[in-house]
Short mmCIF file of C-alpha atoms in Angstrom, two decimals:
data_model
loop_
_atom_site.label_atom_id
_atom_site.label_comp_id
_atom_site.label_asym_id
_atom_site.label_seq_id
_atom_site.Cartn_x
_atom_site.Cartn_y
_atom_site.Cartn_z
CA UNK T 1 120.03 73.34 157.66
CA UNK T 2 120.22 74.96 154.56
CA UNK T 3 122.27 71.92 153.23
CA UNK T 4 120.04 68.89 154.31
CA UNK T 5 117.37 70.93 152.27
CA UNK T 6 119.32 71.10 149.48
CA UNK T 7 120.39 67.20 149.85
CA UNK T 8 116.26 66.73 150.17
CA UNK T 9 115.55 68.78 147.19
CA UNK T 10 118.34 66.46 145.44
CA UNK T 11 116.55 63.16 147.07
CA UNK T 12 113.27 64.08 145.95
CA UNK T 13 114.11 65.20 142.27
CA UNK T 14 116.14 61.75 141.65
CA UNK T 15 113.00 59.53 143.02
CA UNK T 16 110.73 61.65 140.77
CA UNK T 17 113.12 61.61 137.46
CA UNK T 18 113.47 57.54 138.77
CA UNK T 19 109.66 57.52 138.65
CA UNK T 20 108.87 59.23 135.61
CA UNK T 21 111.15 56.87 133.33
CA UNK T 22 109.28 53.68 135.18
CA UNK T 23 105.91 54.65 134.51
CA UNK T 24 106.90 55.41 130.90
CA UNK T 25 108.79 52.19 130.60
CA UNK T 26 106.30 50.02 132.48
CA UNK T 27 103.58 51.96 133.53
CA UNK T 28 102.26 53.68 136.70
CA UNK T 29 99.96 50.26 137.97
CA UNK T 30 103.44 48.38 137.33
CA UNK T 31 105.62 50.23 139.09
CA UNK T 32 106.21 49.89 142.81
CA UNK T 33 107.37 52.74 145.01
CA UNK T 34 110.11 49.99 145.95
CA UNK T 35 110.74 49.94 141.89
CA UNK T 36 111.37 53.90 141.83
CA UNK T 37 113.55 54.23 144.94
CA UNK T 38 115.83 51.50 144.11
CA UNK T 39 116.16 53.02 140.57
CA UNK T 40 116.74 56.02 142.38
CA UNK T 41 119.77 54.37 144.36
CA UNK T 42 117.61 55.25 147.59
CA UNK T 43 115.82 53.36 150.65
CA UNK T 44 111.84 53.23 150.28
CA UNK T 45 111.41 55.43 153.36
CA UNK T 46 113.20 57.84 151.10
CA UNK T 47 109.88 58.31 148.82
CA UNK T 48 107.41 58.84 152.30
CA UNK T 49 109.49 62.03 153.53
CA UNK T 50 107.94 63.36 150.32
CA UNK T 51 105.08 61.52 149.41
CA UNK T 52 101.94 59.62 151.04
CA UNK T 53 101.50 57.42 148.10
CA UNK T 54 102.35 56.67 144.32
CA UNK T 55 99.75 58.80 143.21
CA UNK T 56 100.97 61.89 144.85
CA UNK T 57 103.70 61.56 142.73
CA UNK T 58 102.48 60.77 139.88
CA UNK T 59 100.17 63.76 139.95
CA UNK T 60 103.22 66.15 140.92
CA UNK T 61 104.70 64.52 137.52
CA UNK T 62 101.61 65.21 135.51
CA UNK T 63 101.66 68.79 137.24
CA UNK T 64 105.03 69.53 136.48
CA UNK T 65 104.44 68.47 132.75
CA UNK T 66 101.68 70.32 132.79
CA UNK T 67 102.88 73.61 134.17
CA UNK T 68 106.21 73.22 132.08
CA UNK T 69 103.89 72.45 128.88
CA UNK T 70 101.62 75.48 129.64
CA UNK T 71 104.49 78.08 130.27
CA UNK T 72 106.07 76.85 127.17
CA UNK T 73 103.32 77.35 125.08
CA UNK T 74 102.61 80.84 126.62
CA UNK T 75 106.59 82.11 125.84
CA UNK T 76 105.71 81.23 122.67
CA UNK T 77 102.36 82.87 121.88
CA UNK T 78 103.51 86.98 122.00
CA UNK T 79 104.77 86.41 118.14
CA UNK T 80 101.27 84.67 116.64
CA UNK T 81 99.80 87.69 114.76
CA UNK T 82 96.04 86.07 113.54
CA UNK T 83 93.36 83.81 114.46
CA UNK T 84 94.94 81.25 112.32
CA UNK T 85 98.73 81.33 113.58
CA UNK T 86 96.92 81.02 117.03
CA UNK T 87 94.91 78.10 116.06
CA UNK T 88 97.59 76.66 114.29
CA UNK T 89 99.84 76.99 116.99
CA UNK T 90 97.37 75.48 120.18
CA UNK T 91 96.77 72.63 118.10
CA UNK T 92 100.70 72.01 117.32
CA UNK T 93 101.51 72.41 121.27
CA UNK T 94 98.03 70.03 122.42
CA UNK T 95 99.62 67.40 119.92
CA UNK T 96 103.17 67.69 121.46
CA UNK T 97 101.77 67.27 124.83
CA UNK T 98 99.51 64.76 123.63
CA UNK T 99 102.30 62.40 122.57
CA UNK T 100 104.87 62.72 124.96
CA UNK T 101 105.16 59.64 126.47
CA UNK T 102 104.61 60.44 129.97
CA UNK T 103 101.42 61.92 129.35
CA UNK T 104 100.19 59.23 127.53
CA UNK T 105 101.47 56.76 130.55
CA UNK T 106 99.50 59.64 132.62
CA UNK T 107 96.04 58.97 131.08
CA UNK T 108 96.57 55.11 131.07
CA UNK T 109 96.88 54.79 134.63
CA UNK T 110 94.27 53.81 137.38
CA UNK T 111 94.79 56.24 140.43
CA UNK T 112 91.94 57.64 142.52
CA UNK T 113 91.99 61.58 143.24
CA UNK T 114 92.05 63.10 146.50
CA UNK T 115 90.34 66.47 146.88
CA UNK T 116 93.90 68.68 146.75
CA UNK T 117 94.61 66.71 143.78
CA UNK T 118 91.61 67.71 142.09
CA UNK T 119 92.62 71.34 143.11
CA UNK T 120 96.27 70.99 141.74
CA UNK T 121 94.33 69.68 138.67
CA UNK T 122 92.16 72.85 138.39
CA UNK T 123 94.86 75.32 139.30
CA UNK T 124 96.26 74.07 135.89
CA UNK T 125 93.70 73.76 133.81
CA UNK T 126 92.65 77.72 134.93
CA UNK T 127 96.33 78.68 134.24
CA UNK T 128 95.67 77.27 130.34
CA UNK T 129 92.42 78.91 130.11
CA UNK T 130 94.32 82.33 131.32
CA UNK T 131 97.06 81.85 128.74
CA UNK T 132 94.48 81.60 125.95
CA UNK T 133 92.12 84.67 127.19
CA UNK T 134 95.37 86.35 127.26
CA UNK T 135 96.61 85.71 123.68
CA UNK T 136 92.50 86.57 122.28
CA UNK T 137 92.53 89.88 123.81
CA UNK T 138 96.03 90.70 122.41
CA UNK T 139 94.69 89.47 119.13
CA UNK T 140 91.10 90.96 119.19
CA UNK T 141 92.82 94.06 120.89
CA UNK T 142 90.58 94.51 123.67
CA UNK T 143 91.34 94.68 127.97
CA UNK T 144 88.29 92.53 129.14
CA UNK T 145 85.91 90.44 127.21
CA UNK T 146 83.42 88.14 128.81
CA UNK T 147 82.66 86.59 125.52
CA UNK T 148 86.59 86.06 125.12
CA UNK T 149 86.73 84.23 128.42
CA UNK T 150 84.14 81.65 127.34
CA UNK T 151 85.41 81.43 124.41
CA UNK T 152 89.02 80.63 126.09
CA UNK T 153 86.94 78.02 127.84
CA UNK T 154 85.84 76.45 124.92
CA UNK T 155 88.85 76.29 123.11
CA UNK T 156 90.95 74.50 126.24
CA UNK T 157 87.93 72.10 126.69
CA UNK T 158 87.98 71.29 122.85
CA UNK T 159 91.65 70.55 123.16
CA UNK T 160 92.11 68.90 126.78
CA UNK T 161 89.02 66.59 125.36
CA UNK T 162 91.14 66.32 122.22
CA UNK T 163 94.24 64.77 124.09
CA UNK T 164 92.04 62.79 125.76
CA UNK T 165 90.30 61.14 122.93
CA UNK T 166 93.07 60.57 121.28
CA UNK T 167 94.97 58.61 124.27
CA UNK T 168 91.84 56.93 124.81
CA UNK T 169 90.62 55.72 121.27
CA UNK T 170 93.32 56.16 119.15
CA UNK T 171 94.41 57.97 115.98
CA UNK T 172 92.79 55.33 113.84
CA UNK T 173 89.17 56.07 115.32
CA UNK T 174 86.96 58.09 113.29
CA UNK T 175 85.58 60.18 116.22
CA UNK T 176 88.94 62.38 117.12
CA UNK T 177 89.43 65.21 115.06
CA UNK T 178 92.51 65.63 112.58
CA UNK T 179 94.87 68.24 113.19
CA UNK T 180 93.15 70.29 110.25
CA UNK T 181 89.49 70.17 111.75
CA UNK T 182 90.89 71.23 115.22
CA UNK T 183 92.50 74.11 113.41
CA UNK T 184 89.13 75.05 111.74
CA UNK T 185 86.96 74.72 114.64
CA UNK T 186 89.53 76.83 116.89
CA UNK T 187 90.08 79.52 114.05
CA UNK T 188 86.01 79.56 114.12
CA UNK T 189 85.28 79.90 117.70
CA UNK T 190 87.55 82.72 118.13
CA UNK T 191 86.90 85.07 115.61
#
């Protein structure tokens, strides 16, 4: 038993490394789920032991990113001393995540969410506000702030609307913000 869930475990994380390099190298809408399992070296019915549809992996790609982005970011937070290294530092990580390649497939593709994706979706976006609430009561030395909080709100909006701006419209548009006017506005709003 114990081995055919390994051997699963090793089925499913080929198909998803497969997929992740297609959508990057095509694109999600160009990629069929016969495209990712033969990349994989597997059969289709392969993909639908572990997924319903394409964008049930792609959102357990984006989710994985995510999560992996978001932990990162946190392991790296305990040494930022002031309002500035922290601002500095959110808007250095948002950028990184902003430009990796699958994450810019991610925002490019048409996919329709189903109500536990939107809930996957949330359960990541609350773990990023968390991180940042975290790292403004360390640095405003305090144990609960319901100012904080909204203000952890804010600054994850600014920046998840940031990343998404820029995917959208470009770095040549007028309308996102520069890395130094992210850093102001951040360095603003929480102190």
């Amino acid at each position: 038993m114990v081995k055919q869930q390994k051997k699963s475990e090793l089925t499913k994380n080929k198909i998803k490394e497969a997929a992740s390099l297609l959508f990057v190298e095509k694109n999600f809408d160009e990629t069929s789920i016969s495209d990712i399992t033969k990349s994989a070296g597997y059969a289709v019915g392969s993909f639908y032991k572990h997924w319903k549809r394409k964008e049930d992996l792609l959102l357990e790609l984006w989710y994985d990113a995510t999560t992996n982005f978001m932990l990162e970011s946190a392991r790296t937070l305990p040494r930022i001393q002031t309002p500035y290294e922290f601002s500095v530092h959110m808007v250095e990580r948002v950028s990184i995540y902003g430009n990796d390649p699958f994450i810019q497939k991610y925002f490019s593709a048409h996919y329709s969410l189903d109500v536990h994706d939107e809930r996957a979706m949330s359960e990541a976006f609350d773990l990023y506000v968390k991180t940042i609430y975290q790292q403004l009561l360390t640095l405003h030395d305090q144990k609960e702030n319901l100012h904080l909080w909204t203000i952890s709100i804010a600054v994850a909006d600014l920046l998840n609307g940031h990343v998404l701006n820029n995917n959208n419209f470009g770095k040549n548009s007028c309308s996102v913000l520069n890395k130094e006017q992210l850093i102001s506005i951040i360095e603003q709003l929480i102190t």
